[in-house]
mmCIF file of C-alpha atoms in Angstrom:
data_model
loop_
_atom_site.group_PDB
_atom_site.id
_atom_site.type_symbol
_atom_site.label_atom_id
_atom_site.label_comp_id
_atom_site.label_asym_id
_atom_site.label_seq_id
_atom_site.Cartn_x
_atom_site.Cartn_y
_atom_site.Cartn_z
ATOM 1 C CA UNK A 21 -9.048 -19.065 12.897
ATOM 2 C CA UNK A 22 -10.396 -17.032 15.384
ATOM 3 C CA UNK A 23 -11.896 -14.341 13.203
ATOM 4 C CA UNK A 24 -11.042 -13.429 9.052
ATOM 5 C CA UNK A 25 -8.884 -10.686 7.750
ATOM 6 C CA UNK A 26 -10.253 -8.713 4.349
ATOM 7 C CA UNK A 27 -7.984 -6.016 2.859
ATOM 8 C CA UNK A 28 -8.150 -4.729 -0.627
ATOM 9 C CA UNK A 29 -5.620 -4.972 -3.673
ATOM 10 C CA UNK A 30 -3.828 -1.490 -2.789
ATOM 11 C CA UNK A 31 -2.457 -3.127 0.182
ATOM 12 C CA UNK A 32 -0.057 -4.625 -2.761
ATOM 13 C CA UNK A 33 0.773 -7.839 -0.609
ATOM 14 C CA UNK A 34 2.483 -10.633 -2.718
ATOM 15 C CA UNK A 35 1.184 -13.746 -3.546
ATOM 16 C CA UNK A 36 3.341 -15.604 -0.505
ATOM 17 C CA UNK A 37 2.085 -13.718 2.304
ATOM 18 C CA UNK A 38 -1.621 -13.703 0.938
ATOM 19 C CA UNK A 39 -1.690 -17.255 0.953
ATOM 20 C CA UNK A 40 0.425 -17.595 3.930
ATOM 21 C CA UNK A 41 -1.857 -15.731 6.250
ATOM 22 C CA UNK A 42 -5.161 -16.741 5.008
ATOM 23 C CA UNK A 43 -6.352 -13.145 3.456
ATOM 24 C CA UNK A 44 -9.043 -12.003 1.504
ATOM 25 C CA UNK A 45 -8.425 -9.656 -1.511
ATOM 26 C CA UNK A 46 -11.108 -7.211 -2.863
ATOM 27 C CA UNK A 47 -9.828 -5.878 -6.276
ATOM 28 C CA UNK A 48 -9.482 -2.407 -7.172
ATOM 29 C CA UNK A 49 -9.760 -1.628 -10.954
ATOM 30 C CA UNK A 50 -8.129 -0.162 -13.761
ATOM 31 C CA UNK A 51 -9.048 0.496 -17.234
ATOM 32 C CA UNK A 52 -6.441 1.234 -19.959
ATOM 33 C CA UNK A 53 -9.070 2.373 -23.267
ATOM 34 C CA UNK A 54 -11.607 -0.223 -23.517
ATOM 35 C CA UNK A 55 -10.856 -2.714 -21.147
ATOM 36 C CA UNK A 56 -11.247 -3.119 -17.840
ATOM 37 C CA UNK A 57 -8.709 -5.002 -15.323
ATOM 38 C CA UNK A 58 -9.113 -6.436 -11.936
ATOM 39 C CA UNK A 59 -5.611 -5.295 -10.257
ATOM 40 C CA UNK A 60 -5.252 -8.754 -8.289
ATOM 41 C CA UNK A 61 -7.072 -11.902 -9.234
ATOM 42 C CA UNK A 62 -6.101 -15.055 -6.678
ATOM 43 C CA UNK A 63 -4.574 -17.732 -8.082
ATOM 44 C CA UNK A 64 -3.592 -15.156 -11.718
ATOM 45 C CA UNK A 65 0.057 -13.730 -11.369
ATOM 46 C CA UNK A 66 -0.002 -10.855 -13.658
ATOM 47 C CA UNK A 67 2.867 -9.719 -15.655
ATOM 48 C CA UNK A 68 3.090 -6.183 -15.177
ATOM 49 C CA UNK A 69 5.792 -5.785 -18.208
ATOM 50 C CA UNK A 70 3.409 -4.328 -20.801
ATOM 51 C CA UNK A 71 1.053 -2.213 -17.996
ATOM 52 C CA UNK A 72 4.607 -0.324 -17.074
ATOM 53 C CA UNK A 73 5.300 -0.179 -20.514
ATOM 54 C CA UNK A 74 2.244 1.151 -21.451
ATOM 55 C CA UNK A 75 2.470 4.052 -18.797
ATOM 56 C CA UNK A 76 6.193 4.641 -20.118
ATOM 57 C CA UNK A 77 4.039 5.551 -23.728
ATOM 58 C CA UNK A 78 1.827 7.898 -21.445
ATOM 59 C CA UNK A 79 -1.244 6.063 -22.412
ATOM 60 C CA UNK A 80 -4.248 7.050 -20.778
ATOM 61 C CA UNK A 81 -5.033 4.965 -17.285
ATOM 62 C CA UNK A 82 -7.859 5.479 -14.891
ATOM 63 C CA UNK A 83 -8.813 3.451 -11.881
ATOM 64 C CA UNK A 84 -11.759 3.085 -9.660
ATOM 65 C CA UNK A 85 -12.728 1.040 -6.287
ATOM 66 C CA UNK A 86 -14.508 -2.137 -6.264
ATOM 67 C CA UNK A 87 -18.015 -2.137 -5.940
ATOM 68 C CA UNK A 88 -20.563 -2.312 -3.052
ATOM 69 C CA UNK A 89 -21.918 -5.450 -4.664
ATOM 70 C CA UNK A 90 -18.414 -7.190 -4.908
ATOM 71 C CA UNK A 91 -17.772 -6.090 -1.190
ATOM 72 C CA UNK A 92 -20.724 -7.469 0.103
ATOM 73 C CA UNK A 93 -20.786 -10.945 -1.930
ATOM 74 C CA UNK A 94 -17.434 -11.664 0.074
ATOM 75 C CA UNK A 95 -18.336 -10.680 3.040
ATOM 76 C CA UNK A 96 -21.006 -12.341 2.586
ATOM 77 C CA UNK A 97 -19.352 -15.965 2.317
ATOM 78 C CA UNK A 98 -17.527 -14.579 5.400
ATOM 79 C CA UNK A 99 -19.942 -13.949 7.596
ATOM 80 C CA UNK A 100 -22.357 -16.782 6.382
ATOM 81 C CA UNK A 101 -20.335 -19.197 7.529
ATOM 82 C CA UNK A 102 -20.162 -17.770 11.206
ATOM 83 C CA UNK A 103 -16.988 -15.838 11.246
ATOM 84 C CA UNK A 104 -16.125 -12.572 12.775
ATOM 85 C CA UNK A 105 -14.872 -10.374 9.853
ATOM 86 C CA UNK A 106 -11.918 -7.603 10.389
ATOM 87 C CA UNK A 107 -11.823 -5.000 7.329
ATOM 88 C CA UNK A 108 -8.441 -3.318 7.207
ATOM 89 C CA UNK A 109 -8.964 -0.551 3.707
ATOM 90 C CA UNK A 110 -6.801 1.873 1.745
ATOM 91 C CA UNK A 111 -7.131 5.511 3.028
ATOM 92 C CA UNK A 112 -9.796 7.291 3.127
ATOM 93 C CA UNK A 113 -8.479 10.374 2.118
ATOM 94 C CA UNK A 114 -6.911 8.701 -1.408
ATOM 95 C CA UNK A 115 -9.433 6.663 -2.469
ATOM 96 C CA UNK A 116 -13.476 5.506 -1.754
ATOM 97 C CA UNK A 117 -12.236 2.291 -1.510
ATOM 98 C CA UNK A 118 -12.756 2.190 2.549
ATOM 99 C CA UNK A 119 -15.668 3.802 2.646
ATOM 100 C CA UNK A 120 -17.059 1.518 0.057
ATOM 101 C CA UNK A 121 -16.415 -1.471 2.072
ATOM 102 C CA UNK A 122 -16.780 -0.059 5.368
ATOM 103 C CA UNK A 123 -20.402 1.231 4.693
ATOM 104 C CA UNK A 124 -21.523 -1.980 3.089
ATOM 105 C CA UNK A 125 -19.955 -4.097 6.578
ATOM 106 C CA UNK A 126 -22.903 -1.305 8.660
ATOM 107 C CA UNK A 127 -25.327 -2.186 6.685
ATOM 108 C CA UNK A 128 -24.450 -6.471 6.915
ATOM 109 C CA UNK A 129 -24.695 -5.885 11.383
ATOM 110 C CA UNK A 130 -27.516 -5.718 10.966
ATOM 111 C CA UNK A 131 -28.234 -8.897 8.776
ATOM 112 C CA UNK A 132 -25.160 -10.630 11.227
ATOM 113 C CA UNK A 133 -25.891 -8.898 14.786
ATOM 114 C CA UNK A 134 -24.135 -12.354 16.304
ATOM 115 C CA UNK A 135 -21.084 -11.491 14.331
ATOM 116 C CA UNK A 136 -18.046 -9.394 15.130
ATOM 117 C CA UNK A 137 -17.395 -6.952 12.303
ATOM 118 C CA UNK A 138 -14.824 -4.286 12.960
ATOM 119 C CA UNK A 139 -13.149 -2.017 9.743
ATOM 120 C CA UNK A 140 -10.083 -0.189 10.121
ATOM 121 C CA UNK A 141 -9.024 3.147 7.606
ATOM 122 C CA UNK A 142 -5.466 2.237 7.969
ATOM 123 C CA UNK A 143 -4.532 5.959 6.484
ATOM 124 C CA UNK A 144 -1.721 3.972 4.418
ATOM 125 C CA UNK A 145 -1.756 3.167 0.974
ATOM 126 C CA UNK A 146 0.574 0.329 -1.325
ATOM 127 C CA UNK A 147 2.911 -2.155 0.908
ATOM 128 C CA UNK A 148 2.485 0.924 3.685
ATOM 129 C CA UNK A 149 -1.217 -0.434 4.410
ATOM 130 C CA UNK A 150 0.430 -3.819 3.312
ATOM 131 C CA UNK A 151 2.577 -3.939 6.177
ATOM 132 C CA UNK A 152 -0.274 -2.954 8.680
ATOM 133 C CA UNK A 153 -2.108 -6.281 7.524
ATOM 134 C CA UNK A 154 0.637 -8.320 7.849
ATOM 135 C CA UNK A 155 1.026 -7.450 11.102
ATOM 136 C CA UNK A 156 -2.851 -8.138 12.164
ATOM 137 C CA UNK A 157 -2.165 -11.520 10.453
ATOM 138 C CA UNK A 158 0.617 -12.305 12.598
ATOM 139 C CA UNK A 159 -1.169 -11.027 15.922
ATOM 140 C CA UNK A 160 -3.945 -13.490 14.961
ATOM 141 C CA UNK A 161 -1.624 -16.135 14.496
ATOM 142 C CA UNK A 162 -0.401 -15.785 17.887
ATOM 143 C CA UNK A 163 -3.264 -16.120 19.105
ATOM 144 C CA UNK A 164 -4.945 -12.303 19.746
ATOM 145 C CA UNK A 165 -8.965 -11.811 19.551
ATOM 146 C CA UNK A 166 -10.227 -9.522 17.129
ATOM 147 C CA UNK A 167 -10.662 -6.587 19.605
ATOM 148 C CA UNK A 168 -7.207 -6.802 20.161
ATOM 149 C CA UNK A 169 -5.508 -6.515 16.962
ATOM 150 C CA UNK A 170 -8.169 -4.008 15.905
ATOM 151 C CA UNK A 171 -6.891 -1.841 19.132
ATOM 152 C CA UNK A 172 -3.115 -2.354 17.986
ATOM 153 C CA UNK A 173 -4.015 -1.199 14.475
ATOM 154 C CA UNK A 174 -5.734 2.034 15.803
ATOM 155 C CA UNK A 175 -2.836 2.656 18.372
ATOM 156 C CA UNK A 176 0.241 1.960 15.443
ATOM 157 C CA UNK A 177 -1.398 2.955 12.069
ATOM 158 C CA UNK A 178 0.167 7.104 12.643
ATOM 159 C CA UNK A 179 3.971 4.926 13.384
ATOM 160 C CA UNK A 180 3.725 3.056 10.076
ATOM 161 C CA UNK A 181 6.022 5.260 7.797
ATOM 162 C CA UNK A 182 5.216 5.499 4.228
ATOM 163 C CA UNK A 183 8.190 7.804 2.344
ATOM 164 C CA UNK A 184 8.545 7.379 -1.331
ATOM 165 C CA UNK A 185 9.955 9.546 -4.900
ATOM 166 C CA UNK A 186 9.298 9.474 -8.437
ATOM 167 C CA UNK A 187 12.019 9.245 -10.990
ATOM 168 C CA UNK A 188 9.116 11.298 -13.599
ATOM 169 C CA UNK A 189 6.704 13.905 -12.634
ATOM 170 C CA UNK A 190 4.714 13.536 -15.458
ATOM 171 C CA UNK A 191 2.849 11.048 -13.600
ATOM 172 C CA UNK A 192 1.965 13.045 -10.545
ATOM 173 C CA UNK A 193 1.326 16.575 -13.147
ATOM 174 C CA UNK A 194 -1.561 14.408 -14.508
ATOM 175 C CA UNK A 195 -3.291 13.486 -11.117
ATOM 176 C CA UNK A 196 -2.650 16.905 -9.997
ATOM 177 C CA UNK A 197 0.419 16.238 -7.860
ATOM 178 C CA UNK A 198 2.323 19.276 -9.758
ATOM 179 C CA UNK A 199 1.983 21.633 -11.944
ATOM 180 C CA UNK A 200 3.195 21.115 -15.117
ATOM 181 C CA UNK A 201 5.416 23.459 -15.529
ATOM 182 C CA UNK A 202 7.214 22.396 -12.372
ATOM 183 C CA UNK A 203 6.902 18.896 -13.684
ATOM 184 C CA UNK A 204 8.739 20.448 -17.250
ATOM 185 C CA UNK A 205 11.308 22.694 -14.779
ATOM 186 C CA UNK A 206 12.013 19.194 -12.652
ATOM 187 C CA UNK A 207 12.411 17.008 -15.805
ATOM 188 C CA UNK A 208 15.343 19.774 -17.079
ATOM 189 C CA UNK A 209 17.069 19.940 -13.324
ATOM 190 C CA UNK A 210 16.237 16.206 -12.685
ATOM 191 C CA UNK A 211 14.675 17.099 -9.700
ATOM 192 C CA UNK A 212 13.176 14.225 -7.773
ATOM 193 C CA UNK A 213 10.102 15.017 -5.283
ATOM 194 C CA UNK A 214 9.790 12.949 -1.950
ATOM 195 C CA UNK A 215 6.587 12.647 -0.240
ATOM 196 C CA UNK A 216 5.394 11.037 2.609
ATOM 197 C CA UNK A 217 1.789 10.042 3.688
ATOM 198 C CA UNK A 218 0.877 12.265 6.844
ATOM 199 C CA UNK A 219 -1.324 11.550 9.966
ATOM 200 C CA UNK A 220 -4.648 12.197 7.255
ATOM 201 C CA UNK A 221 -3.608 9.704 5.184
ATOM 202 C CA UNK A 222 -2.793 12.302 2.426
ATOM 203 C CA UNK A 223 0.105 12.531 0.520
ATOM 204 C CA UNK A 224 2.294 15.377 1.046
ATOM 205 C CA UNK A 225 5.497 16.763 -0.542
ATOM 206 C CA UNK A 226 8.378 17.382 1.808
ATOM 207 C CA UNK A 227 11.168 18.359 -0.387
ATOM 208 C CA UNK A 228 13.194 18.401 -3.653
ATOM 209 C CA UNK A 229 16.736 17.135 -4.214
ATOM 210 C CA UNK A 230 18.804 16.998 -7.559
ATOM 211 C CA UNK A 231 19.557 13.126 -9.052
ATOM 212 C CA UNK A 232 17.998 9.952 -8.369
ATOM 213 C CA UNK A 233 20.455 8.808 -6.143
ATOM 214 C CA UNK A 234 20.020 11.623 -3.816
ATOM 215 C CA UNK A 235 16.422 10.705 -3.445
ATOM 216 C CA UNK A 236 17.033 7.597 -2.097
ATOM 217 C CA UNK A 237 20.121 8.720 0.017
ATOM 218 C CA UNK A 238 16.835 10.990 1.238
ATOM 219 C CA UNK A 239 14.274 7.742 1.992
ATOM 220 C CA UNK A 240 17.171 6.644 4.108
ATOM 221 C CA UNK A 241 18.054 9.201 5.920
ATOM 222 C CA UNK A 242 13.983 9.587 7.259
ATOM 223 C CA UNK A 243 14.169 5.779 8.413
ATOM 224 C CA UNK A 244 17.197 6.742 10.375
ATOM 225 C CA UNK A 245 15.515 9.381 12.303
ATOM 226 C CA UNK A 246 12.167 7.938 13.176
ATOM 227 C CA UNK A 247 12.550 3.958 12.753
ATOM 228 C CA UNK A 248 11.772 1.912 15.798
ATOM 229 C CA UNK A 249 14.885 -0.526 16.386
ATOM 230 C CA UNK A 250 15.477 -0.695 12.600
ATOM 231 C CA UNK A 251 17.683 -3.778 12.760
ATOM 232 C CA UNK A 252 14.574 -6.241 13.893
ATOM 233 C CA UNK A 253 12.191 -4.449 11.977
ATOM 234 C CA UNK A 254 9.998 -6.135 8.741
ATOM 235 C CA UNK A 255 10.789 -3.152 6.452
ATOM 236 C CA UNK A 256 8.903 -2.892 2.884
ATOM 237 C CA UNK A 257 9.968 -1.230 -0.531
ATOM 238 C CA UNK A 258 7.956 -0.984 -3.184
ATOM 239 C CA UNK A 259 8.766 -0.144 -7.031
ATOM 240 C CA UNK A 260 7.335 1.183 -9.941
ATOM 241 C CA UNK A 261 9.041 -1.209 -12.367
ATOM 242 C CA UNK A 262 12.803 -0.226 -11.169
ATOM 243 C CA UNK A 263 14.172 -3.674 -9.433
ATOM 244 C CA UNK A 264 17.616 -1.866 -9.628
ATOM 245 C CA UNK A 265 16.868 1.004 -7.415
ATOM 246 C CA UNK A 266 15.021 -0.549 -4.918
ATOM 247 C CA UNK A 267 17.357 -3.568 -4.795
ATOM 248 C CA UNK A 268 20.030 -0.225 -4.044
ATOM 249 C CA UNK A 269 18.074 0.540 -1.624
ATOM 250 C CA UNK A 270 17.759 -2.177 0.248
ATOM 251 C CA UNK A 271 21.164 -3.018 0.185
ATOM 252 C CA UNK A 272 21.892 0.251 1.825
ATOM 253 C CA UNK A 273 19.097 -0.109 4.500
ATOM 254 C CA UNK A 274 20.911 -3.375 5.245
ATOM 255 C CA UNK A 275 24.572 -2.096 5.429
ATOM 256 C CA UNK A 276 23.407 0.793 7.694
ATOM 257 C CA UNK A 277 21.264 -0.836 10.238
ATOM 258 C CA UNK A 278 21.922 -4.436 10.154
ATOM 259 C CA UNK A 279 18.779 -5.181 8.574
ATOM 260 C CA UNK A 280 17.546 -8.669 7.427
ATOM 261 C CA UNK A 281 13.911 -9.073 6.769
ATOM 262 C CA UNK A 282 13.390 -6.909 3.466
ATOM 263 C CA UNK A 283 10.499 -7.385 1.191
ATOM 264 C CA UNK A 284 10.764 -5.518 -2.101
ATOM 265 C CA UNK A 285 7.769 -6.033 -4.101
ATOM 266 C CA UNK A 286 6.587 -4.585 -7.602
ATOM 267 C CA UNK A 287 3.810 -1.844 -7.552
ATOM 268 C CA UNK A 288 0.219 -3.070 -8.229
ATOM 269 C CA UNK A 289 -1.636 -1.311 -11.182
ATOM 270 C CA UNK A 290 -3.666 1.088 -9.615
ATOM 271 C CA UNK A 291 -1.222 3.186 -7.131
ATOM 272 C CA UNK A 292 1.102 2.248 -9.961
ATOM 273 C CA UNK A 293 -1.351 4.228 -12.677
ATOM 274 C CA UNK A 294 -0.894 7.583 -10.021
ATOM 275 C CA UNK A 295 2.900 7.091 -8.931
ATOM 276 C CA UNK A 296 4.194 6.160 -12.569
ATOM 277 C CA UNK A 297 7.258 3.656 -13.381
ATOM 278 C CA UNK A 298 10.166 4.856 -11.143
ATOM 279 C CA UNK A 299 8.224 4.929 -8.336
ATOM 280 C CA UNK A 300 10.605 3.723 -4.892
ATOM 281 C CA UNK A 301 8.413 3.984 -1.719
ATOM 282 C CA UNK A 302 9.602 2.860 1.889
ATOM 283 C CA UNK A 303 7.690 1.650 4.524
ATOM 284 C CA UNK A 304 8.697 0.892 8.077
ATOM 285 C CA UNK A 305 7.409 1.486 11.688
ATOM 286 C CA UNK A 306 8.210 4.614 13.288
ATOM 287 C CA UNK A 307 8.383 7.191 16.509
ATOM 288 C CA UNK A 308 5.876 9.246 14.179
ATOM 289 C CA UNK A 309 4.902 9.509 10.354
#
């Protein structure tokens, strides 16, 4: 290949399209008491049954970037073997996961000053930045240089659309998403937030609606404003241990706009430990965010 793709385990890409494309994963971690958990390990599929189960007990889980020295051994067996190296990270403005790995790729120029090493803050988060790597890896596989799908990831990151609700706020009351007694008034009134990530890469409420099925009738009614020729679209969904909902929504996506290439995928363990089980987030590529 012409040059290598890294992304890190937030990007929450399956198994199949890791593999597929050739990627390189640096883990995120979470810790639930004691232990400590890499959130993707190559090769390890990880049943998430007893992590969702786990948050659905409101046990206690906190999560943290990978570290300097993990970023640069990989890079490291990049770039050693004379490879141009393109970074593509969670957003800055969630998590120091890019700047981790971004900072550590200045320091390696200088060790590498043949190389080509180019990092992208893709301002997306879960299958949102995901979908943004996918579509480097198919660029590359038609053939584009590494300048070029680094320009088409700075020119398209503010159209990828990342719109998403919770089925419990308790989760986003504890990261200091809500207050809790909003998160107690919500619970009564089953309210259901939805969010969206903005042009900062921060997520931001945009309104409230009554029943779960209303949120979703909600993520569906932003892809029909702002989706870009919906029909021929890849479109993501991503859930929080809730097959049934996404699956719902999906099927709706597909009545409405002729849709065919759907990829719903469980949460990974560390947006999963902010968003909580319940979680349904849509991602898709749009006029604006």
């Amino acid at each position: 290949m012409s040059f290598e793709i890294v992304t890190d385990s937030s990007a929450n890409l399956p198994d199949e399209l890791i593999n597929q494309y050739n990627l390189h994963i640096l883990s995120l971690l979470y810790r639930i008491g004691e232990e400590e958990y890499e959130s993707y390990v190559k090769g390890q599929r990880t049943d998430l049954t007893d992590f969702y189960k786990r948050m659905r007990n409101k046990e206690v889980i906190t999560t943290s970037c990978m570290s300097s020295g993990t970023c640069r051994d990989l890079f490291e067996r990049i770039l050693s073997q004379g490879s141009d190296l393109l970074y593509i990270g969670f957003s800055s403005a969630l998590s120091a996961t890019y700047q981790t790995g971004s900072q550590v790729l200045e320091e390696m120029k200088k060790e590498y000053p043949n190389a080509k090493i180019l990092s992208v803050d893709t301002l997306g988060a879960s299958l949102g930045e995901g979908l943004l790597v996918t579509h480097a890896a198919k660029l590359r596989e038609d053939g584009q240089s590494i300048d070029s799908v680094y320009n088409w990831l700075i020119e398209n990151r503010l159209h990828l659309c990342h719109w998403f609700t919770v089925d419990d706020l308790f989760f986003l009351m504890r990261g200091g998403r809500v207050s809790a007694s909003s998160a107690i008034m919500g619970t009564v009134l089953s309210i259901k937030p939805v969010m969206h990530m903005d042009d900062y890469g921060r997520l931001i409420p945009i309104s409230k609606v009554r029943g779960r099925k209303n949120s979703l009738r909600v993520l569906l009614e932003q892809m029909e404003k702002t989706a870009i020729d919906p029909k021929r679209q890849t479109i993501y969904i991503s859930h929080g241990d809730c097959l049934e909902d996404a699956l719902y929504l999906a099927d709706k996506i597909k009545q409405k706009f002729g849709t065919e290439d759907i990829l719903v995928h469980l949460i990974e363990p560390v947006i999963g430990a902010h968003c909580g089980p319940g979680t349904v987030a849509l991602f898709f590529i749009g006029t604006e965010r």
